Amino acid sequence: AQSVTQPDIHITVSEGASLELRCNYSYGATPYLFWYVQSPGQGLQLLLKYFSGDTLVQGIKGFEAEFKRSQSSFNLRKPSVHWSDAAEYFCAVESAAGNKLTFGGGTRVLVKP
Amino acid sequence: SAVISQKPSRDICQRGTSLTIQCQVDSQVTMMFWYRQQPGQSLTLIATANQGSEATYESGFVIDKFPISRPNLTFSTLTVSNMSPEDSSIYLCSSLGTGHEQYFGPGTRLTVT
């Protein structure tokens, strides 16, 4: 069965600093990978997705992610964080059977002024 | 992307009662999903709701506890039956987009006393 690990439960960054969130997955084939963001009291918003092709994918809100097959990783990055980026971020992988998503445990990002 | 609404947005219920959560999508979709997000936790898939057939439940979730209806291609309901305090969670529905991504509703925050 596939699994997703987000090693960092909390990350605190200063506004304007760069951000990198780690995601490792366990999956037998080439996965469909996603990053979602959940702001306080909100549902989940899709930031970006990877299916195939270019391993560096661009998303909304200035985020990008890089797929590294050799490391089974799909890390999310942003060069300069804004206070509005404070939220919880979830990495997810789609199962080949039934389009089901398996989510990582999430990383909560705090932004210091 | 699909726009999804959920009703109610939150509720406080007494143990032993049931609550039905509604999920409305602004376009026709083949697959809808229901997730549970327990306090401070990640999302766990409850079931896949298919139009015209019974929902498919994940391990640990049963139809008697979480009956689901899917009467058409834009609407689904999830009922949380015979509630206990352990059912206090956020319940989210999602729809499957054309590119394997899922779009989420804002969630229903349920507190069982």
PDB file of N, CA and C in Angstrom, chain A residues 32-74:
ATOM      1  N   TYR A  32       0.982   9.697  -9.038  1.00  0.00           N
ATOM      2  CA  TYR A  32       0.429  11.026  -9.232  1.00  0.00           C
ATOM      3  C   TYR A  32       0.562  11.720  -7.873  1.00  0.00           C
ATOM      4  N   LEU A  33       1.216  12.864  -7.848  1.00  0.00           N
ATOM      5  CA  LEU A  33       1.542  13.543  -6.607  1.00  0.00           C
ATOM      6  C   LEU A  33       0.914  14.931  -6.567  1.00  0.00           C
ATOM      7  N   PHE A  34       0.526  15.337  -5.374  1.00  0.00           N
ATOM      8  CA  PHE A  34      -0.171  16.603  -5.197  1.00  0.00           C
ATOM      9  C   PHE A  34       0.329  17.292  -3.925  1.00  0.00           C
ATOM     10  N   TRP A  35       0.245  18.601  -3.938  1.00  0.00           N
ATOM     11  CA  TRP A  35       0.375  19.399  -2.737  1.00  0.00           C
ATOM     12  C   TRP A  35      -0.894  20.241  -2.586  1.00  0.00           C
ATOM     13  N   TYR A  36      -1.428  20.200  -1.360  1.00  0.00           N
ATOM     14  CA  TYR A  36      -2.598  20.998  -1.014  1.00  0.00           C
ATOM     15  C   TYR A  36      -2.246  21.906   0.161  1.00  0.00           C
ATOM     16  N   VAL A  37      -2.971  23.026   0.260  1.00  0.00           N
ATOM     17  CA  VAL A  37      -2.815  23.923   1.395  1.00  0.00           C
ATOM     18  C   VAL A  37      -4.165  24.092   2.069  1.00  0.00           C
ATOM     19  N   GLN A  38      -4.141  24.114   3.389  1.00  0.00           N
ATOM     20  CA  GLN A  38      -5.357  24.313   4.167  1.00  0.00           C
ATOM     21  C   GLN A  38      -5.138  25.488   5.115  1.00  0.00           C
ATOM     22  N   SER A  39      -5.780  26.589   4.819  1.00  0.00           N
ATOM     23  CA  SER A  39      -5.711  27.746   5.711  1.00  0.00           C
ATOM     24  C   SER A  39      -6.686  27.535   6.858  1.00  0.00           C
ATOM     25  N   PRO A  40      -6.462  28.199   7.975  1.00  0.00           N
ATOM     26  CA  PRO A  40      -7.307  27.981   9.157  1.00  0.00           C
ATOM     27  C   PRO A  40      -8.796  28.108   8.842  1.00  0.00           C
ATOM     28  N   GLY A  41      -9.549  27.080   9.203  1.00  0.00           N
ATOM     29  CA  GLY A  41     -10.985  27.095   8.998  1.00  0.00           C
ATOM     30  C   GLY A  41     -11.431  26.920   7.570  1.00  0.00           C
ATOM     31  N   GLN A  42     -10.517  26.550   6.694  1.00  0.00           N
ATOM     32  CA  GLN A  42     -10.839  26.417   5.270  1.00  0.00           C
ATOM     33  C   GLN A  42     -10.705  24.977   4.801  1.00  0.00           C
ATOM     34  N   GLY A  43     -11.235  24.730   3.609  1.00  0.00           N
ATOM     35  CA  GLY A  43     -11.009  23.444   2.977  1.00  0.00           C
ATOM     36  C   GLY A  43      -9.623  23.388   2.372  1.00  0.00           C
ATOM     37  N   LEU A  44      -9.390  22.392   1.550  1.00  0.00           N
ATOM     38  CA  LEU A  44      -8.082  22.232   0.923  1.00  0.00           C
ATOM     39  C   LEU A  44      -8.067  22.857  -0.455  1.00  0.00           C
ATOM     40  N   GLN A  45      -6.962  23.545  -0.757  1.00  0.00           N
ATOM     41  CA  GLN A  45      -6.775  24.142  -2.069  1.00  0.00           C
ATOM     42  C   GLN A  45      -5.589  23.475  -2.741  1.00  0.00           C
ATOM     43  N   LEU A  46      -5.759  23.101  -3.983  1.00  0.00           N
ATOM     44  CA  LEU A  46      -4.692  22.461  -4.737  1.00  0.00           C
ATOM     45  C   LEU A  46      -3.635  23.485  -5.114  1.00  0.00           C
ATOM     46  N   LEU A  47      -2.376  23.211  -4.744  1.00  0.00           N
ATOM     47  CA  LEU A  47      -1.268  24.093  -5.110  1.00  0.00           C
ATOM     48  C   LEU A  47      -0.649  23.663  -6.431  1.00  0.00           C
ATOM     49  N   LEU A  48      -0.409  22.389  -6.586  1.00  0.00           N
ATOM     50  CA  LEU A  48       0.209  21.871  -7.805  1.00  0.00           C
ATOM     51  C   LEU A  48       0.109  20.358  -7.829  1.00  0.00           C
ATOM     52  N   LYS A  49       0.439  19.806  -8.997  1.00  0.00           N
ATOM     53  CA  LYS A  49       0.370  18.361  -9.171  1.00  0.00           C
ATOM     54  C   LYS A  49       1.468  17.908 -10.116  1.00  0.00           C
ATOM     55  N   TYR A  50       1.871  16.650  -9.979  1.00  0.00           N
ATOM     56  CA  TYR A  50       2.842  16.044 -10.883  1.00  0.00           C
ATOM     57  C   TYR A  50       2.303  14.716 -11.371  1.00  0.00           C
ATOM     58  N   PHE A  51       2.327  14.550 -12.687  1.00  0.00           N
ATOM     59  CA  PHE A  51       1.936  13.272 -13.263  1.00  0.00           C
ATOM     60  C   PHE A  51       3.098  12.637 -14.003  1.00  0.00           C
ATOM     61  N   SER A  52       3.751  13.429 -14.847  1.00  0.00           N
ATOM     62  CA  SER A  52       4.852  12.906 -15.638  1.00  0.00           C
ATOM     63  C   SER A  52       5.552  14.094 -16.271  1.00  0.00           C
ATOM     64  N   GLY A  53       6.642  13.814 -16.991  1.00  0.00           N
ATOM     65  CA  GLY A  53       7.322  14.870 -17.723  1.00  0.00           C
ATOM     66  C   GLY A  53       8.295  15.633 -16.865  1.00  0.00           C
ATOM     67  N   ASP A  54       8.350  16.935 -17.063  1.00  0.00           N
ATOM     68  CA  ASP A  54       9.286  17.796 -16.360  1.00  0.00           C
ATOM     69  C   ASP A  54       9.150  17.597 -14.854  1.00  0.00           C
ATOM     70  N   THR A  55      10.262  17.339 -14.205  1.00  0.00           N
ATOM     71  CA  THR A  55      10.200  16.996 -12.786  1.00  0.00           C
ATOM     72  C   THR A  55      10.058  18.219 -11.893  1.00  0.00           C
ATOM     73  N   LEU A  56      10.200  19.401 -12.437  1.00  0.00           N
ATOM     74  CA  LEU A  56       9.978  20.634 -11.683  1.00  0.00           C
ATOM     75  C   LEU A  56       8.641  21.206 -12.142  1.00  0.00           C
ATOM     76  N   VAL A  57       7.698  21.287 -11.229  1.00  0.00           N
ATOM     77  CA  VAL A  57       6.369  21.766 -11.583  1.00  0.00           C
ATOM     78  C   VAL A  57       6.071  23.065 -10.853  1.00  0.00           C
ATOM     79  N   GLN A  58       5.402  23.936 -11.564  1.00  0.00           N
ATOM     80  CA  GLN A  58       5.030  25.233 -10.996  1.00  0.00           C
ATOM     81  C   GLN A  58       3.567  25.192 -10.558  1.00  0.00           C
ATOM     82  N   GLY A  59       3.292  25.865  -9.472  1.00  0.00           N
ATOM     83  CA  GLY A  59       1.923  25.899  -8.991  1.00  0.00           C
ATOM     84  C   GLY A  59       1.441  27.322  -8.769  1.00  0.00           C
ATOM     85  N   ILE A  60       0.374  27.415  -8.025  1.00  0.00           N
ATOM     86  CA  ILE A  60      -0.183  28.723  -7.736  1.00  0.00           C
ATOM     87  C   ILE A  60       0.535  29.345  -6.549  1.00  0.00           C
ATOM     88  N   LYS A  61       0.334  30.634  -6.359  1.00  0.00           N
ATOM     89  CA  LYS A  61       0.870  31.376  -5.212  1.00  0.00           C
ATOM     90  C   LYS A  61       2.391  31.351  -5.143  1.00  0.00           C
ATOM     91  N   GLY A  62       3.058  31.137  -6.266  1.00  0.00           N
ATOM     92  CA  GLY A  62       4.519  31.181  -6.296  1.00  0.00           C
ATOM     93  C   GLY A  62       5.209  29.910  -5.818  1.00  0.00           C
ATOM     94  N   PHE A  63       4.463  28.833  -5.618  1.00  0.00           N
ATOM     95  CA  PHE A  63       5.041  27.572  -5.173  1.00  0.00           C
ATOM     96  C   PHE A  63       5.515  26.734  -6.355  1.00  0.00           C
ATOM     97  N   GLU A  64       6.537  25.922  -6.097  1.00  0.00           N
ATOM     98  CA  GLU A  64       6.999  24.935  -7.047  1.00  0.00           C
ATOM     99  C   GLU A  64       7.369  23.658  -6.286  1.00  0.00           C
ATOM    100  N   ALA A  65       7.434  22.557  -6.992  1.00  0.00           N
ATOM    101  CA  ALA A  65       7.811  21.291  -6.368  1.00  0.00           C
ATOM    102  C   ALA A  65       8.656  20.501  -7.344  1.00  0.00           C
ATOM    103  N   GLU A  66       9.558  19.709  -6.798  1.00  0.00           N
ATOM    104  CA  GLU A  66      10.453  18.910  -7.624  1.00  0.00           C
ATOM    105  C   GLU A  66      10.284  17.436  -7.304  1.00  0.00           C
ATOM    106  N   PHE A  67      10.027  16.661  -8.321  1.00  0.00           N
ATOM    107  CA  PHE A  67       9.879  15.211  -8.193  1.00  0.00           C
ATOM    108  C   PHE A  67      11.256  14.579  -8.390  1.00  0.00           C
ATOM    109  N   LYS A  68      11.672  13.768  -7.426  1.00  0.00           N
ATOM    110  CA  LYS A  68      12.935  13.046  -7.524  1.00  0.00           C
ATOM    111  C   LYS A  68      12.644  11.567  -7.302  1.00  0.00           C
ATOM    112  N   ARG A  69      12.632  10.848  -8.405  1.00  0.00           N
ATOM    113  CA  ARG A  69      12.298   9.424  -8.330  1.00  0.00           C
ATOM    114  C   ARG A  69      13.305   8.669  -7.482  1.00  0.00           C
ATOM    115  N   SER A  70      14.583   8.991  -7.621  1.00  0.00           N
ATOM    116  CA  SER A  70      15.631   8.239  -6.917  1.00  0.00           C
ATOM    117  C   SER A  70      15.514   8.387  -5.403  1.00  0.00           C
ATOM    118  N   GLN A  71      14.923   9.499  -4.975  1.00  0.00           N
ATOM    119  CA  GLN A  71      14.769   9.749  -3.543  1.00  0.00           C
ATOM    120  C   GLN A  71      13.331   9.553  -3.079  1.00  0.00           C
ATOM    121  N   SER A  72      12.451   9.196  -3.986  1.00  0.00           N
ATOM    122  CA  SER A  72      11.019   9.060  -3.665  1.00  0.00           C
ATOM    123  C   SER A  72      10.522  10.302  -2.926  1.00  0.00           C
ATOM    124  N   SER A  73      10.878  11.456  -3.491  1.00  0.00           N
ATOM    125  CA  SER A  73      10.518  12.703  -2.823  1.00  0.00           C
ATOM    126  C   SER A  73       9.791  13.640  -3.777  1.00  0.00           C
ATOM    127  N   PHE A  74       9.044  14.531  -3.183  1.00  0.00           N
ATOM    128  CA  PHE A  74       8.292  15.547  -3.934  1.00  0.00           C
ATOM    129  C   PHE A  74       8.211  16.766  -3.030  1.00  0.00           C
TER     130      PHE A  74
END
